[in-house]
Amino acid sequence: MREMKATFETNGVLETEKLGEALGKLLSPGDCVALQGELGAGKTAFTRGLARGLDAVDYVTSPTFTIINEYGGDIPLAHMDVYRLNDAFELEDIGFREYLRSHVVVVEWAGKVADILPPEVLWVEFEILDDKRRRITFTATAGRYEKIIRELKQQ
Ligand SMILES: Nc1ncnc2c1ncn2[C@@H]1O[C@H](COP(=O)(O)OP(=O)(O)OP(=O)(O)O)[C@@H](O)[C@H]1O
Ligand SMILES: [Mg+2]
């Protein structure tokens, strides 16, 4: 599969939120953003910014205990954290496919459910460099996401 990558470094949580916000402004319903990275790497912080970029109405907190949080707005957001899921099919049970028709879908710990993700996703990988710095790598698996990555790099 053709892949395109872009790497960013953020210094502090606000910069990670800003990067998420910039991405959010470029997304449309049906887009699926797959987040990977260890505990505390910044996935939820990034999603908070992404929600702001979509003009979502609520504040994003971690959905770890609820699996999914929904946010309204012109472009609604479904924010999922599958850390506690036992298998990918549980995600289908809670309506993953339906959300993909109408929402932007963001999945934390997406590697755990890679088998059921749509063929075209935007992967975002978070690495902890030190207490303030994170390396954030975008990987596009489709032309649509390549275009989005290019636009992000120009900002
Ligand atoms: N550059 C940075 N980007 C994001 N978060 C940062 C950064 N520097 C420090 N932090 C801190 O790291 C933590 C990131 O927490 P966050 O909940 O976003 O992580 P997460 O990847 O969602 O973790 P989990 O897997 O537990 O859901 C916060 O406490 C935040 O203040
Ligand atoms: Mg989180």
PDB file of C-alpha atoms and ligand atoms in Angstrom:
ATOM      1  CA  MET A   1       0.000   0.000   0.000  1.00  0.00           C
ATOM      2  CA  ARG A   2       1.152   3.501  -0.805  1.00  0.00           C
ATOM      3  CA  GLU A   3       1.904   5.525   2.330  1.00  0.00           C
ATOM      4  CA  MET A   4       2.862   9.093   3.002  1.00  0.00           C
ATOM      5  CA  LYS A   5       4.258  10.269   6.329  1.00  0.00           C
ATOM      6  CA  ALA A   6       4.798  13.592   8.056  1.00  0.00           C
ATOM      7  CA  THR A   7       6.352  14.175  11.458  1.00  0.00           C
ATOM      8  CA  PHE A   8       5.756  17.049  13.871  1.00  0.00           C
ATOM      9  CA  GLU A   9       7.220  17.807  17.284  1.00  0.00           C
ATOM     10  CA  THR A  10       5.232  19.586  19.965  1.00  0.00           C
ATOM     11  CA  ASN A  11       6.523  21.229  23.117  1.00  0.00           C
ATOM     12  CA  GLY A  12       3.749  21.187  25.701  1.00  0.00           C
ATOM     13  CA  VAL A  13       0.127  20.165  25.694  1.00  0.00           C
ATOM     14  CA  LEU A  14      -1.104  23.394  24.066  1.00  0.00           C
ATOM     15  CA  GLU A  15       0.966  22.772  20.944  1.00  0.00           C
ATOM     16  CA  THR A  16      -0.461  19.270  20.641  1.00  0.00           C
ATOM     17  CA  GLU A  17      -3.978  20.686  20.975  1.00  0.00           C
ATOM     18  CA  LYS A  18      -3.189  23.234  18.269  1.00  0.00           C
ATOM     19  CA  LEU A  19      -1.996  20.533  15.898  1.00  0.00           C
ATOM     20  CA  GLY A  20      -5.205  18.608  16.565  1.00  0.00           C
ATOM     21  CA  GLU A  21      -7.214  21.779  15.959  1.00  0.00           C
ATOM     22  CA  ALA A  22      -5.493  22.355  12.611  1.00  0.00           C
ATOM     23  CA  LEU A  23      -6.332  18.789  11.597  1.00  0.00           C
ATOM     24  CA  GLY A  24      -9.935  19.144  12.762  1.00  0.00           C
ATOM     25  CA  LYS A  25     -10.459  22.095  10.422  1.00  0.00           C
ATOM     26  CA  LEU A  26      -9.559  19.866   7.468  1.00  0.00           C
ATOM     27  CA  LEU A  27     -11.821  16.892   8.272  1.00  0.00           C
ATOM     28  CA  SER A  28     -15.265  15.880   7.009  1.00  0.00           C
ATOM     29  CA  PRO A  29     -17.894  13.365   8.143  1.00  0.00           C
ATOM     30  CA  GLY A  30     -16.743   9.843   7.387  1.00  0.00           C
ATOM     31  CA  ASP A  31     -13.111  10.571   8.133  1.00  0.00           C
ATOM     32  CA  CYS A  32     -11.449   8.145  10.513  1.00  0.00           C
ATOM     33  CA  VAL A  33      -8.416   9.178  12.575  1.00  0.00           C
ATOM     34  CA  ALA A  34      -6.588   6.301  14.258  1.00  0.00           C
ATOM     35  CA  LEU A  35      -4.451   7.295  17.254  1.00  0.00           C
ATOM     36  CA  GLN A  36      -1.612   5.203  18.607  1.00  0.00           C
ATOM     37  CA  GLY A  37       0.846   5.789  21.430  1.00  0.00           C
ATOM     38  CA  GLU A  38       1.489   4.880  25.034  1.00  0.00           C
ATOM     39  CA  LEU A  39      -0.423   6.065  28.117  1.00  0.00           C
ATOM     40  CA  GLY A  40      -0.121   9.820  28.563  1.00  0.00           C
ATOM     41  CA  ALA A  41       1.379  10.381  25.122  1.00  0.00           C
ATOM     42  CA  GLY A  42      -1.213  13.043  24.241  1.00  0.00           C
ATOM     43  CA  LYS A  43      -3.959  11.278  22.281  1.00  0.00           C
ATOM     44  CA  THR A  44      -6.793  12.828  24.274  1.00  0.00           C
ATOM     45  CA  ALA A  45      -5.141  16.270  24.271  1.00  0.00           C
ATOM     46  CA  PHE A  46      -4.862  16.062  20.482  1.00  0.00           C
ATOM     47  CA  THR A  47      -8.522  15.027  20.222  1.00  0.00           C
ATOM     48  CA  ARG A  48      -9.546  17.993  22.396  1.00  0.00           C
ATOM     49  CA  GLY A  49      -7.943  20.295  19.838  1.00  0.00           C
ATOM     50  CA  LEU A  50      -9.414  18.339  16.956  1.00  0.00           C
ATOM     51  CA  ALA A  51     -12.892  18.812  18.434  1.00  0.00           C
ATOM     52  CA  ARG A  52     -12.252  22.539  18.664  1.00  0.00           C
ATOM     53  CA  GLY A  53     -11.243  22.550  14.995  1.00  0.00           C
ATOM     54  CA  LEU A  54     -14.586  20.923  14.130  1.00  0.00           C
ATOM     55  CA  ASP A  55     -16.424  23.496  16.273  1.00  0.00           C
ATOM     56  CA  ALA A  56     -17.724  20.654  18.428  1.00  0.00           C
ATOM     57  CA  VAL A  57     -19.775  21.921  21.321  1.00  0.00           C
ATOM     58  CA  ASP A  58     -18.559  19.966  24.326  1.00  0.00           C
ATOM     59  CA  TYR A  59     -15.175  19.733  25.982  1.00  0.00           C
ATOM     60  CA  VAL A  60     -13.319  16.520  25.259  1.00  0.00           C
ATOM     61  CA  THR A  61     -12.435  14.386  28.231  1.00  0.00           C
ATOM     62  CA  SER A  62     -11.054  10.898  28.127  1.00  0.00           C
ATOM     63  CA  PRO A  63     -13.716   8.330  27.178  1.00  0.00           C
ATOM     64  CA  THR A  64     -11.699   5.510  28.707  1.00  0.00           C
ATOM     65  CA  PHE A  65     -14.547   4.335  30.924  1.00  0.00           C
ATOM     66  CA  THR A  66     -17.374   4.892  28.480  1.00  0.00           C
ATOM     67  CA  ILE A  67     -15.659   3.651  25.279  1.00  0.00           C
ATOM     68  CA  ILE A  68     -17.340   6.383  23.268  1.00  0.00           C
ATOM     69  CA  ASN A  69     -18.182  10.069  23.658  1.00  0.00           C
ATOM     70  CA  GLU A  70     -20.228  11.946  21.085  1.00  0.00           C
ATOM     71  CA  TYR A  71     -19.980  15.651  20.387  1.00  0.00           C
ATOM     72  CA  GLY A  72     -22.476  17.714  18.420  1.00  0.00           C
ATOM     73  CA  GLY A  73     -21.808  20.508  15.968  1.00  0.00           C
ATOM     74  CA  ASP A  74     -21.885  21.077  12.233  1.00  0.00           C
ATOM     75  CA  ILE A  75     -19.577  18.111  11.925  1.00  0.00           C
ATOM     76  CA  PRO A  76     -20.275  15.738  14.815  1.00  0.00           C
ATOM     77  CA  LEU A  77     -17.427  13.859  16.459  1.00  0.00           C
ATOM     78  CA  ALA A  78     -17.377  10.330  17.828  1.00  0.00           C
ATOM     79  CA  HIS A  79     -14.388   9.906  20.139  1.00  0.00           C
ATOM     80  CA  MET A  80     -13.643   6.306  21.091  1.00  0.00           C
ATOM     81  CA  ASP A  81     -11.070   4.796  23.389  1.00  0.00           C
ATOM     82  CA  VAL A  82     -10.800   1.066  22.836  1.00  0.00           C
ATOM     83  CA  TYR A  83      -8.120   0.443  25.465  1.00  0.00           C
ATOM     84  CA  ARG A  84     -10.543  -1.631  27.537  1.00  0.00           C
ATOM     85  CA  LEU A  85     -12.259  -3.481  24.732  1.00  0.00           C
ATOM     86  CA  ASN A  86     -11.768  -7.215  24.666  1.00  0.00           C
ATOM     87  CA  ASP A  87     -12.154  -7.600  20.945  1.00  0.00           C
ATOM     88  CA  ALA A  88     -12.794  -5.512  17.878  1.00  0.00           C
ATOM     89  CA  PHE A  89     -16.309  -6.853  17.391  1.00  0.00           C
ATOM     90  CA  GLU A  90     -17.466  -5.062  20.549  1.00  0.00           C
ATOM     91  CA  LEU A  91     -16.772  -1.870  18.647  1.00  0.00           C
ATOM     92  CA  GLU A  92     -19.110  -2.944  15.868  1.00  0.00           C
ATOM     93  CA  ASP A  93     -21.756  -3.644  18.512  1.00  0.00           C
ATOM     94  CA  ILE A  94     -21.660  -0.045  19.711  1.00  0.00           C
ATOM     95  CA  GLY A  95     -22.273   1.258  16.212  1.00  0.00           C
ATOM     96  CA  PHE A  96     -18.815   1.959  14.825  1.00  0.00           C
ATOM     97  CA  ARG A  97     -19.960   1.544  11.194  1.00  0.00           C
ATOM     98  CA  GLU A  98     -22.960   3.841  11.676  1.00  0.00           C
ATOM     99  CA  TYR A  99     -20.811   6.574  13.178  1.00  0.00           C
ATOM    100  CA  LEU A 100     -18.567   6.427  10.125  1.00  0.00           C
ATOM    101  CA  ARG A 101     -21.475   7.503   7.929  1.00  0.00           C
ATOM    102  CA  SER A 102     -22.188  10.744   9.738  1.00  0.00           C
ATOM    103  CA  HIS A 103     -19.364  11.656  12.114  1.00  0.00           C
ATOM    104  CA  VAL A 104     -15.671  12.254  12.192  1.00  0.00           C
ATOM    105  CA  VAL A 105     -14.457   9.212  14.113  1.00  0.00           C
ATOM    106  CA  VAL A 106     -11.353   9.356  16.313  1.00  0.00           C
ATOM    107  CA  VAL A 107     -10.117   6.113  17.876  1.00  0.00           C
ATOM    108  CA  GLU A 108      -7.554   5.989  20.681  1.00  0.00           C
ATOM    109  CA  TRP A 109      -5.518   2.761  20.851  1.00  0.00           C
ATOM    110  CA  ALA A 110      -6.642   2.049  17.285  1.00  0.00           C
ATOM    111  CA  GLY A 111      -3.995  -0.640  16.809  1.00  0.00           C
ATOM    112  CA  LYS A 112      -6.141  -2.905  18.993  1.00  0.00           C
ATOM    113  CA  VAL A 113      -8.971  -2.789  16.465  1.00  0.00           C
ATOM    114  CA  ALA A 114      -6.930  -2.425  13.280  1.00  0.00           C
ATOM    115  CA  ASP A 115      -8.742  -5.398  11.731  1.00  0.00           C
ATOM    116  CA  ILE A 116     -12.083  -3.632  11.592  1.00  0.00           C
ATOM    117  CA  LEU A 117     -10.959  -0.104  10.698  1.00  0.00           C
ATOM    118  CA  PRO A 118     -11.972   1.135   7.261  1.00  0.00           C
ATOM    119  CA  PRO A 119      -9.333   0.604   4.551  1.00  0.00           C
ATOM    120  CA  GLU A 120      -8.658   4.329   4.431  1.00  0.00           C
ATOM    121  CA  VAL A 121      -7.639   5.884   7.733  1.00  0.00           C
ATOM    122  CA  LEU A 122      -5.315   8.616   8.904  1.00  0.00           C
ATOM    123  CA  TRP A 123      -2.906   7.110  11.416  1.00  0.00           C
ATOM    124  CA  VAL A 124      -1.434   9.409  14.053  1.00  0.00           C
ATOM    125  CA  GLU A 125       1.337   8.015  16.232  1.00  0.00           C
ATOM    126  CA  PHE A 126       2.454   9.724  19.453  1.00  0.00           C
ATOM    127  CA  GLU A 127       5.886   9.229  20.982  1.00  0.00           C
ATOM    128  CA  ILE A 128       7.007  10.663  24.307  1.00  0.00           C
ATOM    129  CA  LEU A 129      10.397  12.382  23.926  1.00  0.00           C
ATOM    130  CA  ASP A 130      10.492  13.915  27.403  1.00  0.00           C
ATOM    131  CA  ASP A 131       8.040  15.398  29.904  1.00  0.00           C
ATOM    132  CA  LYS A 132       7.044  18.213  27.511  1.00  0.00           C
ATOM    133  CA  ARG A 133       7.930  17.057  24.025  1.00  0.00           C
ATOM    134  CA  ARG A 134       6.046  14.657  21.803  1.00  0.00           C
ATOM    135  CA  ARG A 135       6.837  13.371  18.327  1.00  0.00           C
ATOM    136  CA  ILE A 136       3.619  13.031  16.321  1.00  0.00           C
ATOM    137  CA  THR A 137       3.748  11.127  13.041  1.00  0.00           C
ATOM    138  CA  PHE A 138       0.911  11.145  10.518  1.00  0.00           C
ATOM    139  CA  THR A 139       0.607   8.303   8.034  1.00  0.00           C
ATOM    140  CA  ALA A 140      -1.863   8.574   5.169  1.00  0.00           C
ATOM    141  CA  THR A 141      -3.164   5.376   3.606  1.00  0.00           C
ATOM    142  CA  ALA A 142      -5.248   7.149   0.976  1.00  0.00           C
ATOM    143  CA  GLY A 143      -4.998  10.108  -1.364  1.00  0.00           C
ATOM    144  CA  ARG A 144      -7.564  12.082   0.604  1.00  0.00           C
ATOM    145  CA  TYR A 145      -5.395  11.952   3.734  1.00  0.00           C
ATOM    146  CA  GLU A 146      -2.225  12.705   1.780  1.00  0.00           C
ATOM    147  CA  LYS A 147      -3.825  15.953   0.735  1.00  0.00           C
ATOM    148  CA  ILE A 148      -4.743  16.744   4.339  1.00  0.00           C
ATOM    149  CA  ILE A 149      -1.184  16.035   5.515  1.00  0.00           C
ATOM    150  CA  ARG A 150       0.192  18.324   2.823  1.00  0.00           C
ATOM    151  CA  GLU A 151      -2.097  21.110   3.959  1.00  0.00           C
ATOM    152  CA  LEU A 152      -1.077  20.585   7.589  1.00  0.00           C
ATOM    153  CA  LYS A 153       2.603  20.830   6.684  1.00  0.00           C
ATOM    154  CA  GLN A 154       2.044  24.157   4.953  1.00  0.00           C
ATOM    155  CA  GLN A 155       0.701  25.752   8.143  1.00  0.00           C
TER     156      GLN A 155
HETATM  157  N1  LIG B   1       3.656  18.008  24.114  1.00  0.00           N
HETATM  158  C1  LIG B   1       2.618  17.453  24.813  1.00  0.00           C
HETATM  159  N2  LIG B   1       1.521  17.030  24.179  1.00  0.00           N
HETATM  160  C2  LIG B   1       0.490  16.444  24.839  1.00  0.00           C
HETATM  161  N3  LIG B   1       0.480  16.229  26.165  1.00  0.00           N
HETATM  162  C3  LIG B   1       1.555  16.632  26.864  1.00  0.00           C
HETATM  163  C4  LIG B   1       2.670  17.254  26.228  1.00  0.00           C
HETATM  164  N4  LIG B   1       3.589  17.538  27.177  1.00  0.00           N
HETATM  165  C5  LIG B   1       3.077  17.135  28.331  1.00  0.00           C
HETATM  166  N5  LIG B   1       1.863  16.577  28.183  1.00  0.00           N
HETATM  167  C6  LIG B   1       1.038  15.976  29.250  1.00  0.00           C
HETATM  168  O1  LIG B   1       0.880  14.595  28.912  1.00  0.00           O
HETATM  169  C7  LIG B   1      -0.442  14.153  29.258  1.00  0.00           C
HETATM  170  C8  LIG B   1      -1.178  13.658  28.016  1.00  0.00           C
HETATM  171  O2  LIG B   1      -2.383  13.116  28.436  1.00  0.00           O
HETATM  172  P1  LIG B   1      -3.476  12.518  27.452  1.00  0.00           P
HETATM  173  O3  LIG B   1      -4.649  12.166  28.301  1.00  0.00           O
HETATM  174  O4  LIG B   1      -3.696  13.430  26.311  1.00  0.00           O
HETATM  175  O5  LIG B   1      -2.744  11.187  26.945  1.00  0.00           O
HETATM  176  P2  LIG B   1      -3.379   9.923  26.203  1.00  0.00           P
HETATM  177  O6  LIG B   1      -2.420   9.566  25.131  1.00  0.00           O
HETATM  178  O7  LIG B   1      -4.777  10.214  25.831  1.00  0.00           O
HETATM  179  O8  LIG B   1      -3.327   8.801  27.324  1.00  0.00           O
HETATM  180  P3  LIG B   1      -4.278   7.497  27.533  1.00  0.00           P
HETATM  181  O9  LIG B   1      -3.683   6.390  26.720  1.00  0.00           O
HETATM  182  O10 LIG B   1      -4.184   7.246  28.999  1.00  0.00           O
HETATM  183  O11 LIG B   1      -5.669   7.846  27.081  1.00  0.00           O
HETATM  184  C9  LIG B   1      -1.143  15.343  29.909  1.00  0.00           C
HETATM  185  O12 LIG B   1      -0.966  15.250  31.306  1.00  0.00           O
HETATM  186  C10 LIG B   1      -0.378  16.530  29.330  1.00  0.00           C
HETATM  187  O13 LIG B   1      -0.391  17.662  30.176  1.00  0.00           O
HETATM  188 MG    MG B   2      -6.565   9.265  26.227  1.00  0.00          MG
END
